[in-house]
Coordinates of C-alpha atoms and ligand atoms in Angstrom, one line a residue:
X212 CA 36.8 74.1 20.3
X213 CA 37.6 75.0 16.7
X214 CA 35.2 74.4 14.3
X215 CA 36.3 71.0 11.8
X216 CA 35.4 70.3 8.2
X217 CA 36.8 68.4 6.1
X218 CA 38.1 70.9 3.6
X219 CA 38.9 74.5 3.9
X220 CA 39.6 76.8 0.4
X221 CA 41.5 79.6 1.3
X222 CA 40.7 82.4 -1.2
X223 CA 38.0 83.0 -3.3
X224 CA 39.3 84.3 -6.9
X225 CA 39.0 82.2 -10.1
X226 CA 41.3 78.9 -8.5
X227 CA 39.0 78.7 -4.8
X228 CA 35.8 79.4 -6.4
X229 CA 36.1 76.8 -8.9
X230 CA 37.4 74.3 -5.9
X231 CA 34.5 74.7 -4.2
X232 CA 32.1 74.3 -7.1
X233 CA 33.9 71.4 -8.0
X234 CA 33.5 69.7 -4.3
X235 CA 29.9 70.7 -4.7
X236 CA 29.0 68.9 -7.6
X237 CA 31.4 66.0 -6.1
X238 CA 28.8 65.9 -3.3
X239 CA 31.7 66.6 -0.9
X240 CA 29.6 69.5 1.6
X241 CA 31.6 69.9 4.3
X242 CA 33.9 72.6 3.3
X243 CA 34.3 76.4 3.7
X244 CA 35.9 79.0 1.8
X245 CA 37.6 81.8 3.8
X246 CA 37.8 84.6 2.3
X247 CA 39.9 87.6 3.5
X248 CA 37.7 90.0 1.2
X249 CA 34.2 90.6 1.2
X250 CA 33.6 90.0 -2.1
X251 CA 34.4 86.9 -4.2
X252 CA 37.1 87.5 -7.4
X253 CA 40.7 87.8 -6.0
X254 CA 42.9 89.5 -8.5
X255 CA 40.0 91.0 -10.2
X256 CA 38.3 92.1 -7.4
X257 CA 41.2 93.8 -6.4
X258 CA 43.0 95.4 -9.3
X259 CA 40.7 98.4 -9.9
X260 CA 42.9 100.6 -11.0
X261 CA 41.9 102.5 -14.6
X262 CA 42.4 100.8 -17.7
X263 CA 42.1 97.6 -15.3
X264 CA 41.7 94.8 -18.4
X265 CA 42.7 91.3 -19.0
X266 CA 45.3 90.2 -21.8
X267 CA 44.1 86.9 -22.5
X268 CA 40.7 86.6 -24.6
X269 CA 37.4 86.2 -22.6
X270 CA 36.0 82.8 -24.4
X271 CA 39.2 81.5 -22.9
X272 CA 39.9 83.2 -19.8
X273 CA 36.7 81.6 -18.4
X274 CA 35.7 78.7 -16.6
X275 CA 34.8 75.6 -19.0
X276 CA 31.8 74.9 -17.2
X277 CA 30.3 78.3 -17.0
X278 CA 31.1 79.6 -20.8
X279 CA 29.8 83.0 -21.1
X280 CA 28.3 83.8 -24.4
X281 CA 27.5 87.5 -23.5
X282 CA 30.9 89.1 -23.3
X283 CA 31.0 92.4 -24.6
X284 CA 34.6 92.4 -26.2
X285 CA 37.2 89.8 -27.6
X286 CA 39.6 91.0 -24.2
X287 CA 37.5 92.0 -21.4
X288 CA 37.8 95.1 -18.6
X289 CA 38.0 94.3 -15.0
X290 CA 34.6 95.3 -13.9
X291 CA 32.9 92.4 -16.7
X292 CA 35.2 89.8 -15.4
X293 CA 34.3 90.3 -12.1
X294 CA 30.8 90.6 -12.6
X295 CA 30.9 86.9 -14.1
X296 CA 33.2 85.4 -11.6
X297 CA 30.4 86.7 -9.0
X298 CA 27.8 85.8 -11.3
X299 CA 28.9 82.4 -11.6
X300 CA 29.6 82.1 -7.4
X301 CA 25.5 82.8 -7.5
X302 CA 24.6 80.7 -10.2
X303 CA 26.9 77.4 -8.5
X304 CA 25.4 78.2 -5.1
X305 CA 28.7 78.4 -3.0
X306 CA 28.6 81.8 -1.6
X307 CA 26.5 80.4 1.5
X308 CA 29.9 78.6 1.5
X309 CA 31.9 81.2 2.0
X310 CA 33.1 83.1 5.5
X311 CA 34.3 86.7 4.2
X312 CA 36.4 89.0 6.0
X313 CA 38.4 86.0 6.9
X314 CA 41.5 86.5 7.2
X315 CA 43.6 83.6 7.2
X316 CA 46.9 84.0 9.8
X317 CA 48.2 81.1 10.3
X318 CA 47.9 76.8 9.2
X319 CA 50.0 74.5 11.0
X320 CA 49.7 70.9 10.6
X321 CA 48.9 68.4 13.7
X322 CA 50.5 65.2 12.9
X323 CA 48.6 63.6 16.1
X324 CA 45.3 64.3 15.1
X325 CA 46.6 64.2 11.5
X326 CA 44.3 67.7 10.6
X327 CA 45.3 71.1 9.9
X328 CA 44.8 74.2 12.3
X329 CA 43.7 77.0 10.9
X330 CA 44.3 80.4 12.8
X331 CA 41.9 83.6 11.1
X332 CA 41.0 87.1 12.6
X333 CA 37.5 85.1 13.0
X334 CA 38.7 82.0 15.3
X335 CA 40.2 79.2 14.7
X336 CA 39.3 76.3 12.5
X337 CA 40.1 72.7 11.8
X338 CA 40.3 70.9 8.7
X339 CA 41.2 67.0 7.3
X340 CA 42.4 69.1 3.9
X341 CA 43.2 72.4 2.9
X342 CA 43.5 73.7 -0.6
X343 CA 45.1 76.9 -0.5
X344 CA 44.4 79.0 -3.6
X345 CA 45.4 82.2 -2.5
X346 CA 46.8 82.9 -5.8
X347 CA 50.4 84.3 -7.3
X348 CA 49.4 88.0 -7.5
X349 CA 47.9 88.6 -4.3
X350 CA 50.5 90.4 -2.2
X351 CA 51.8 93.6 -3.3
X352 CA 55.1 94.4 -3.5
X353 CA 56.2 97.7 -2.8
X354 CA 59.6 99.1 -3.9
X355 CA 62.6 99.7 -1.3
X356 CA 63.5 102.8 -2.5
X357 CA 64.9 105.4 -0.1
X358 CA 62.7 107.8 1.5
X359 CA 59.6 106.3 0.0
X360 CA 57.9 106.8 3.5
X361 CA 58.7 110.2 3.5
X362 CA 56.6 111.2 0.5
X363 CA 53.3 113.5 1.8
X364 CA 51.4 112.9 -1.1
X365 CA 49.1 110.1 -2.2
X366 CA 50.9 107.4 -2.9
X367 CA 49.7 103.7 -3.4
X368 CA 50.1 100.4 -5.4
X369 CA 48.2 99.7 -8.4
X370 CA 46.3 96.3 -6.9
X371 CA 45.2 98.9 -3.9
X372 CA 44.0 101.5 -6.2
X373 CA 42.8 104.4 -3.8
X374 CA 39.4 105.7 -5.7
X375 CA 38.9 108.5 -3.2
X376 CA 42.3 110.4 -4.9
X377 CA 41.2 112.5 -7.7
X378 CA 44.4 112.5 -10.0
X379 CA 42.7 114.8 -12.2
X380 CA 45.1 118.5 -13.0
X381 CA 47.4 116.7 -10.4
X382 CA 51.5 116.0 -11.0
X383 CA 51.9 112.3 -10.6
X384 CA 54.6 110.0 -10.9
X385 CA 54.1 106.1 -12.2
X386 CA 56.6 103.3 -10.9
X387 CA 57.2 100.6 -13.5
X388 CA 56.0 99.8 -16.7
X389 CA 54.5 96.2 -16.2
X390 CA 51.4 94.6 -17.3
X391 CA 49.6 96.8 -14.9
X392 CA 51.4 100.3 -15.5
X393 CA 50.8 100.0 -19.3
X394 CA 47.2 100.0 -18.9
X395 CA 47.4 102.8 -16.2
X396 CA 49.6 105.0 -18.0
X397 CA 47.2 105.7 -21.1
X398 CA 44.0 105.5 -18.9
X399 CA 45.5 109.0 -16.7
X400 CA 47.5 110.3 -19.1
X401 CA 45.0 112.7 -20.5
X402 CA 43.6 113.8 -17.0
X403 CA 46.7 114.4 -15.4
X404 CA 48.6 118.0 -15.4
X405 CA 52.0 115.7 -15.9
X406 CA 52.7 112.0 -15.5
X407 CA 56.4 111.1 -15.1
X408 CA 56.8 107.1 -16.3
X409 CA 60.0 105.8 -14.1
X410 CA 60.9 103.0 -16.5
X411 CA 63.7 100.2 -15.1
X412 CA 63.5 98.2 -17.9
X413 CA 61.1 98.5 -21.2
X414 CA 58.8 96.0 -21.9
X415 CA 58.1 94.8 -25.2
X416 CA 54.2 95.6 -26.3
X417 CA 52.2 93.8 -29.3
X418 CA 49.0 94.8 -31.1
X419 CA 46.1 94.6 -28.8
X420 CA 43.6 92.8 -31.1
X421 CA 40.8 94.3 -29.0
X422 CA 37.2 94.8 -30.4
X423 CA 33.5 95.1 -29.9
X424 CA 31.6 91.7 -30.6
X425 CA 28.9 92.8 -32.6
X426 CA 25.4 91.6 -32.0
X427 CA 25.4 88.7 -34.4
X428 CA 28.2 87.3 -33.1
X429 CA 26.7 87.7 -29.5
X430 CA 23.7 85.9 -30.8
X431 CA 25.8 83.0 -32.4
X432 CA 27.6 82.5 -29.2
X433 CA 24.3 82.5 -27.2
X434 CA 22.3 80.5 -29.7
X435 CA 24.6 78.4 -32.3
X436 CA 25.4 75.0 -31.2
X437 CA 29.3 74.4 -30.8
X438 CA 29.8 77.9 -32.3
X439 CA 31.2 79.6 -28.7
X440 CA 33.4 76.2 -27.8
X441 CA 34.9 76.4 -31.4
X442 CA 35.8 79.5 -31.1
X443 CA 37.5 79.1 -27.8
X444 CA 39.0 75.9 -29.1
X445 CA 40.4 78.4 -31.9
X446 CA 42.0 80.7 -29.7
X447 CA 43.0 78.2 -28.0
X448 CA 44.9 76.6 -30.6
X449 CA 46.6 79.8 -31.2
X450 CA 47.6 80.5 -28.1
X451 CA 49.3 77.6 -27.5
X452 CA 51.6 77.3 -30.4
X453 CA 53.5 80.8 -28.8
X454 CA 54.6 77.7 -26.7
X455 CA 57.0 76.6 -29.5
X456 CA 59.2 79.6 -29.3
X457 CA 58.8 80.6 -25.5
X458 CA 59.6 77.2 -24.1
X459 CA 61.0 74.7 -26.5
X460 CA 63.2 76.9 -29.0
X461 CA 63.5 81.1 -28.7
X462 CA 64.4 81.4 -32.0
X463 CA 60.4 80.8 -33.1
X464 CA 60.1 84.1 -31.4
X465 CA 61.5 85.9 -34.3
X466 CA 58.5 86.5 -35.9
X467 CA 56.7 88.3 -32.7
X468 CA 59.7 90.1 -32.4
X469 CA 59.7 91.4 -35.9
X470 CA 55.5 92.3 -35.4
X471 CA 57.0 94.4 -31.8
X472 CA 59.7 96.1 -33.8
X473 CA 56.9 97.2 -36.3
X474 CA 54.7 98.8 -33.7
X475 CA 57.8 100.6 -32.5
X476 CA 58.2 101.9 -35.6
X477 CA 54.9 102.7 -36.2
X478 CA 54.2 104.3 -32.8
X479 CA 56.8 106.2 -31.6
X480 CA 58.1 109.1 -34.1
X481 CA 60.6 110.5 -32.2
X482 CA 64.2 109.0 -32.1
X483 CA 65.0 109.2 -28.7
X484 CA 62.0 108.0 -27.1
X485 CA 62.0 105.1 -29.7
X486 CA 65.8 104.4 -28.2
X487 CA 64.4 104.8 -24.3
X488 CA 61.7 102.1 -25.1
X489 CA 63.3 99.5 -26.9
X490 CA 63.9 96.5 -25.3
X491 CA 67.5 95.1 -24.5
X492 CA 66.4 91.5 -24.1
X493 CA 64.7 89.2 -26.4
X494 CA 60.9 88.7 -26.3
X495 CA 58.9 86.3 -24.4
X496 CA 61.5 86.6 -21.8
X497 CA 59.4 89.0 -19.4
X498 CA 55.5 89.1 -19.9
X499 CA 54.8 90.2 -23.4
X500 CA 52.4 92.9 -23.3
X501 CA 49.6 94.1 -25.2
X502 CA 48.4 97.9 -26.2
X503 CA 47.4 100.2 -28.5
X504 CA 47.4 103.0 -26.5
X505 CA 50.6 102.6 -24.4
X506 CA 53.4 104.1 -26.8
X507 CA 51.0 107.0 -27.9
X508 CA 50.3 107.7 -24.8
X509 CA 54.2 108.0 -23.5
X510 CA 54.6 110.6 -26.9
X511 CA 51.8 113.3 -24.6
X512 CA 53.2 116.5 -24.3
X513 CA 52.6 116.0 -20.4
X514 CA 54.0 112.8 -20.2
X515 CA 58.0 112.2 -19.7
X516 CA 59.2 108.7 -19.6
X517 CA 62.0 108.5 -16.9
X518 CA 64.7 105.8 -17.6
X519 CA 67.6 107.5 -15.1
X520 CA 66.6 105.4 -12.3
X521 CA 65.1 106.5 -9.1
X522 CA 68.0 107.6 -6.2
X523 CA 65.1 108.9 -3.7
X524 CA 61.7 109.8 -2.7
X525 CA 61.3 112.5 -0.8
X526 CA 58.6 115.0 0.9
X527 CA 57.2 116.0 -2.4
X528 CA 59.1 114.8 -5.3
X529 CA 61.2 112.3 -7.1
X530 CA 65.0 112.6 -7.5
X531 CA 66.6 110.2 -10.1
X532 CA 69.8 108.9 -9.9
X533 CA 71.3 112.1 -12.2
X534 CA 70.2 114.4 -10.1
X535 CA 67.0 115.8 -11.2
X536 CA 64.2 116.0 -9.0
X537 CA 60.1 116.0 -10.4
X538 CA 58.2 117.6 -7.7
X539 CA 54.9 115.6 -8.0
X540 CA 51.6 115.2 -5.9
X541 CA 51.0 111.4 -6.4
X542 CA 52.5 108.2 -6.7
X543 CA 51.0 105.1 -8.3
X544 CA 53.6 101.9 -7.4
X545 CA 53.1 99.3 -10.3
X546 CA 55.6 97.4 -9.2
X547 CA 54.1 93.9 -9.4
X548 CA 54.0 91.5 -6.8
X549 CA 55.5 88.9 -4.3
X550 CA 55.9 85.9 -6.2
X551 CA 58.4 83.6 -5.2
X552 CA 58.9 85.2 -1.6
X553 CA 54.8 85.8 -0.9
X554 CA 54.4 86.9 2.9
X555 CA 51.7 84.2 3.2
X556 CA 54.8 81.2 3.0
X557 CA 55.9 82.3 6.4
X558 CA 52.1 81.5 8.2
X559 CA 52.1 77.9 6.7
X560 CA 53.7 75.1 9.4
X561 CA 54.0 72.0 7.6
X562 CA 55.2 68.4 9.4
X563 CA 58.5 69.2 10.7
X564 CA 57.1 71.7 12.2
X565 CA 59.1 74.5 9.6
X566 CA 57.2 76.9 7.5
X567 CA 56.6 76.7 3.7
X568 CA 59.2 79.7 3.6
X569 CA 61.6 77.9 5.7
X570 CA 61.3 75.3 2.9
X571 CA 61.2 76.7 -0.1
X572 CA 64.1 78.9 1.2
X573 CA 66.1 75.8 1.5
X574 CA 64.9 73.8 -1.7
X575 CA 63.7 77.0 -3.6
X576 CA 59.6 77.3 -4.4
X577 CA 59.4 73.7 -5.3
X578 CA 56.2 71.2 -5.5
X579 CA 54.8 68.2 -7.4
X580 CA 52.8 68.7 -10.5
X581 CA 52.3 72.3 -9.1
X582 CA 49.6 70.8 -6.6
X583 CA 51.7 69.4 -3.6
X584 CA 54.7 70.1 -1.2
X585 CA 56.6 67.4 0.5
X586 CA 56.2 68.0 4.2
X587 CA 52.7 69.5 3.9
X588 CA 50.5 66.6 4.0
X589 CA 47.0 66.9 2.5
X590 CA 47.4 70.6 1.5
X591 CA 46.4 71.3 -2.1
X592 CA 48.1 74.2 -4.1
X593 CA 46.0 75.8 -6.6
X594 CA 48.4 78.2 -9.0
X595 CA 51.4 76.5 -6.8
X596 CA 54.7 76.4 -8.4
X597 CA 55.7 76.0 -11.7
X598 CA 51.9 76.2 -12.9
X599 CA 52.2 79.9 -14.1
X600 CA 51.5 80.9 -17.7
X601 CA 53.1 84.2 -20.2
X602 CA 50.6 83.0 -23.2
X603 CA 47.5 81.6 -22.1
X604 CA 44.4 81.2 -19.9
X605 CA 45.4 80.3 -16.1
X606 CA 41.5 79.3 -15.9
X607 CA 42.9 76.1 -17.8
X608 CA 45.6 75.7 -15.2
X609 CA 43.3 75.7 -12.4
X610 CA 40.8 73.4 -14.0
X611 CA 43.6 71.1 -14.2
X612 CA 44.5 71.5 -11.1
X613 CA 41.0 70.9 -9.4
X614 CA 41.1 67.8 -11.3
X615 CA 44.0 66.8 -9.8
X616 CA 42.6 67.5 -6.3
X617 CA 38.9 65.9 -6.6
X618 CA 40.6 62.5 -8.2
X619 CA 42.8 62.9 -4.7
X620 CA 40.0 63.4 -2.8
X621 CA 38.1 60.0 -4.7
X622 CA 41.2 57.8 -4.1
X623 CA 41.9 58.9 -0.4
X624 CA 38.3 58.0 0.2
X625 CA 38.7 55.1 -1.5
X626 CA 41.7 53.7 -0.1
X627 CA 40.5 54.6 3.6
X628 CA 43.5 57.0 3.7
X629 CA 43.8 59.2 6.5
X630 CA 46.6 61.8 5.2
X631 CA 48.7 61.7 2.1
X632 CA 52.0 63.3 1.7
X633 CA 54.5 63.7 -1.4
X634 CA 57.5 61.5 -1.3
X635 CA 60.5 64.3 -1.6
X636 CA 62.4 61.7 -4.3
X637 CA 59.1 62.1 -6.3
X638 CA 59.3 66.0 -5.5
X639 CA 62.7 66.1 -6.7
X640 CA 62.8 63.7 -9.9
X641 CA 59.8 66.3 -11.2
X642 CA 61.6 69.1 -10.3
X643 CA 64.6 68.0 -12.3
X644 CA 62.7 67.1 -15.1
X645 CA 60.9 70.9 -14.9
X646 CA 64.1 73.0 -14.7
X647 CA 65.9 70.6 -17.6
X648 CA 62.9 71.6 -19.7
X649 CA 63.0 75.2 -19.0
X650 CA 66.7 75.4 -20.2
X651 CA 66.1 75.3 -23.2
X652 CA 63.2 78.2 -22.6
X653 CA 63.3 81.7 -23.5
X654 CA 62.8 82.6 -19.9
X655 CA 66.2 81.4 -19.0
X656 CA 67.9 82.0 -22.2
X657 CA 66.2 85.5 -23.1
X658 CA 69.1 88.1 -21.0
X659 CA 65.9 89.5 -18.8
X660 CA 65.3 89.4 -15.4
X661 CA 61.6 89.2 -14.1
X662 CA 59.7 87.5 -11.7
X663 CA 59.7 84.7 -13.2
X664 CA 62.8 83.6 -11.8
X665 CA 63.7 83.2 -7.7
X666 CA 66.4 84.4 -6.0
X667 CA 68.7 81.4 -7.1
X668 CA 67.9 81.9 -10.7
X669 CA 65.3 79.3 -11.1
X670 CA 62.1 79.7 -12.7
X671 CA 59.9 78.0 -10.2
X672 CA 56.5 80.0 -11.8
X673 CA 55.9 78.7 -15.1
X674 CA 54.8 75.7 -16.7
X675 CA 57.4 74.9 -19.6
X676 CA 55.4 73.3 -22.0
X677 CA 51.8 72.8 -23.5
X678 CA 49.1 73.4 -21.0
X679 CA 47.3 70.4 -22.7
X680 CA 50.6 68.1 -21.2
X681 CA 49.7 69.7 -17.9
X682 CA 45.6 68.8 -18.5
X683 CA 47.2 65.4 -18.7
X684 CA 49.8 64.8 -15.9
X685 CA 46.9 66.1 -13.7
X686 CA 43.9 64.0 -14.8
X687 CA 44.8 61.1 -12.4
X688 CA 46.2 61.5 -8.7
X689 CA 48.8 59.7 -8.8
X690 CA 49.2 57.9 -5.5
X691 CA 52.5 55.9 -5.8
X692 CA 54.0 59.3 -5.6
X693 CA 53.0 59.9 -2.6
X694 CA 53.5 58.7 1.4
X695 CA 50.6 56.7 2.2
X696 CA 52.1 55.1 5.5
X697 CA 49.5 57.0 7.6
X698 CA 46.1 54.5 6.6
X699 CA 43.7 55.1 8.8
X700 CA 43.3 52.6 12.0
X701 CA 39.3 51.1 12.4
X702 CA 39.6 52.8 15.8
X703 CA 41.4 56.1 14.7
X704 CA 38.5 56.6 12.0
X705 CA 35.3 55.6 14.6
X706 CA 37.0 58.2 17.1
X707 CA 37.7 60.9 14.2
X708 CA 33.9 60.7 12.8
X709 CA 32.9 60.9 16.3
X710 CA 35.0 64.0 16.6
X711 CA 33.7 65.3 13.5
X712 CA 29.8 64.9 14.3
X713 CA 30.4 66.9 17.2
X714 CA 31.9 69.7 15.6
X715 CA 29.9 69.3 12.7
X716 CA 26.8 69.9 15.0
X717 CA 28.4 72.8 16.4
X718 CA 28.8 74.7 12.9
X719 CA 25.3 73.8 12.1
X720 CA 24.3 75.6 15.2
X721 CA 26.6 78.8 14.8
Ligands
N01_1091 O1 54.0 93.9 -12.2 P1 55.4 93.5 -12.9 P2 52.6 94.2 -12.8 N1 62.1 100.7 -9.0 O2 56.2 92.8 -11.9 C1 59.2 97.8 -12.0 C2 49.6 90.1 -14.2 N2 48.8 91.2 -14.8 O3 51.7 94.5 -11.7 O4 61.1 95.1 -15.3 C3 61.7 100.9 -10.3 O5 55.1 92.9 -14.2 C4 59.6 96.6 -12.8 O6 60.8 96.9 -13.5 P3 61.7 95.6 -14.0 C5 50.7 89.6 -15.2 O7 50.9 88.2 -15.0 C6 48.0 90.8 -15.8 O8 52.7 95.1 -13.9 O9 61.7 94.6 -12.9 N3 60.9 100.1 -10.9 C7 58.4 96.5 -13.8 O10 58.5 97.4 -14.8 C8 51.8 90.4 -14.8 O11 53.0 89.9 -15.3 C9 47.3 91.7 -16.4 O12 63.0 96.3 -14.3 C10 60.6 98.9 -10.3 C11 57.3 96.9 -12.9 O13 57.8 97.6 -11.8 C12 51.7 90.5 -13.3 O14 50.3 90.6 -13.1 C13 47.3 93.1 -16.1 C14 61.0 98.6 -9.0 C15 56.6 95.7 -12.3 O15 56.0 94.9 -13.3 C16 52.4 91.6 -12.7 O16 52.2 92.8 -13.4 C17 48.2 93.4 -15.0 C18 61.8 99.6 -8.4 N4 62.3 99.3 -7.1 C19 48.9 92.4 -14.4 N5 60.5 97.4 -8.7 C20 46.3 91.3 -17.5 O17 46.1 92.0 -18.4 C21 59.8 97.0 -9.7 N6 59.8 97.9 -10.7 C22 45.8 89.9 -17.4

């Protein structure tokens, strides 16, 4: 028999972990996290690769209920964020909650026994609710490009970062010039013999207003009331008015343009590389991107910025689309991630008995106040669609989120509900509302195309507005939305409790 709870968290980076504090303090116990790693974190547990740092400040990019007065700089590196993620996993007490090495293959939902079943490399599990937070960035994707296998060298993606390859004195090529190539780039630039930069499309970079607290500003945080939520409230504030110009009118984002053209001027000296790395689209449409070290890095006398595009890989080298080929030793692939088309759609079975992919393939990645999916009944989304950010914290998104998900999990209690299920008109009327707002947004008006966008040209990542609207359309569950035909039955909920305490007495034992 598989084991049953009555929640399972799938994935343990900033959106599970802060679930399954949340059902914690809640008092709700019976849950588990699965986690495929062995290590709590997600994204920052997995993107190791040098220069690994995050773009949003760390008084913001943190939980609101475990503020951390002891950062060491205004934007954090990889290694301090993870430590506080796992720090705070400790400190909440829900890594006794967690399975690791968990690998989740497979979720179909049994409308008979109205539960989902779980499939992992570990067994098999059963579950009342799931809340899937396997996050946006977690699945690689790796470019098609011809002969790619046939490459003898190291090659790997930047989120799989192989620490046993010593780049140093080697000839290595870098694939894209994302968020995560631009840290990269400067961070083995000067250990490298040469670094070729294959560049589809250049990104436009702001100042990184990166700095050292210094100690009495580490003390104020630690030890002056209000001082540490004031100035998150601050950068806060600032943060969101980028809002204005990315999602209500592009023209407000003149004056970060102007600030980008400035750097450009200031950075890069020579003509022609200036030309290769200005952008052709207007900014805010793609990830804006932050660095000081990016641009001088690219001027290196051992670093050549390739913008001919890439016609092949082969044993040993790189041949762009004009004909020359770079012989090199190693290949880092920064070439982002499977967003709208992640690998992990396919292993969800929802009602109907289709997949999530087989869904969203007909309606496009839709859902309801980025949470739930018509036809996957009491499944929670965490960082589902349209909850994605280009200016701000995500932390705040999830926090709304979980919100939204422990007021779901009061009122199905309270109401006696058995499952709950978006209606697909209440699905759709939000949807239209979403994609009218985002017409008017700079990520459908801006003459990019990014990741943002699915394959039928609709953004179904971000969240077009204020993230303070969002902390609002999530801080009830909303239950007229939803299909609550399926009330549980006197009898059905005697039999399920009595099929619960068995199963819960065989975890206990395991
Ligand atoms: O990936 P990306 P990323 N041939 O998709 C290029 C977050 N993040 O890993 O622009 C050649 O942004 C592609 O070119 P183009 C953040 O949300 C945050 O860098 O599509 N090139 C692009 O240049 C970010 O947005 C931090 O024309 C190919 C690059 O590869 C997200 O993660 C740090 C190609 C991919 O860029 C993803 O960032 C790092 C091909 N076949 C990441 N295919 C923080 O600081 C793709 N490219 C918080």
């Amino acid at each position: 028999m598989p084991h049953h709870v009555r929640t399972l968290i799938i994935g343990s980076g900033f959106a599970g972990l802060g679930a399954a504090i949340r059902l914690r303090q809640d008092g709700r116990n019976d849950f588990l996290v699965l986690e495929r790693s062995n290590e709590v974190g997600g994204t920052w547990r997995d993107n190791t690769y040098p220069g690994a740092a995050c773009d949003v400040p760390s008084h913001l990019y943190s939980y609101s209920f475990a503020l951390n007065p002891d950062w060491s700089r205004s934007f954090s590196a990889q290694g301090e964020i993870q430590s506080y993620i796992v720090s705070v996993a400790d400190k909440y007490g829900v890594r006794e909650k967690h399975v690791f090495g968990c690998d989740v293959t497979g979720a179909r939902w049994n409308a008979d026994r109205a539960h989902w079943e779980v499939d992992t490399n570990l067994g098999s599990y059963t579950a009342d609710f799931v809340i899937s937070a396997v996050g946006a960035l977690c699945e690689p994707a790796l470019p098609d490009i011809k002969g790619i296998e046939s490459f003898t060298g190291e090659i790997f993606h930047s989120a799989q970062w192989n620490h046993a390859s010593d780049l140093r004195g080697k000839r290595v090529a870098v694939i894209g010039t994302g968020a995560s190539a631009i840290q990269i780039v400067p961070a083995i630039a000067p250990e490298v013999a040469h670094l070729d930069v294959y560049q589809r499309t250049a990104p436009w970079l702001l100042p990184r207003m990166d700095r050292a607290y210094t100690a009495p500003e580490r003390f104020a945080f630690k030890y002056l009331p209000g001082f540490q939520r004031l100035s998150r409230a601050g950068i806060y504030a600032m943060r969101e008015a980028q809002v204005v110009g990315l999602a209500k009118n592009p023209k407000f984002m003149k004056p970060l343009e102007l600030i980008a053209r400035a750097k450009l001027r200031a950075e890069v000296r020579d003509a022609d590389l200036r030309a290769k790395v200005t952008p052709n689209f207007q900014i805010g449409c793609k990830r804006m991107l932050i660095s000081n070290n990016y641009y001088p890095a690219l001027g290196r006398d051992n670093v050549d910025l390739v913008t001919d595009g890439i016609a092949e890989i082969r044993e040993n080298a790189v041949a762009s689309v004009d004909g020359t080929v770079r012989e090199v030793d190693a290949i880092v692939v920064a070439t982002g991630f499977h967003v709208t088309d992640s690998p992990t759609f396919e292993t969800i079975t929802g009602r109907d008995g289709r997949t999530l992919a087989a869904t969203f393939e007909e309606i496009g990645q839709q859902g309801y106040k980025g949470t739930t999916v018509a036809n996957f009944p009491n499944m929670f989304f965490l960082v589902g669609p349209n909850t994605g950010l280009g200016h701000t914290s995500m932390v705040y998104m999830i926090e709304s989120q979980i919100n939204y998900v422990a007021d779901a999990m009061r009122t199905i209690d309270r109401s006696g509900l058995r499952t709950v299920e978006v209606r697909r008109d209440a699905q759709d009327a939000y949807n239209r509302d979403l994609q009218d707002r985002l017409s008017a947004s700079v990520w459908m008006n801006g003459g990019c195309a990014s990741w943002y966008l699915d394959k039928h040209g609709n953004n179904t990542t971000l969240w077009p507005g204020f993230t303070f609207e969002f902390r609002s359309l999530t801080k009830n569950f909303d239950l007229s939305a939803y299909d609550t035909s399926n009330v549980a039955r006197g009898a059905d909920i005697i039999e399920l409790a009595d099929e619960k305490k068995t199963d819960e007495k065989k975890v206990a034992a395991r």
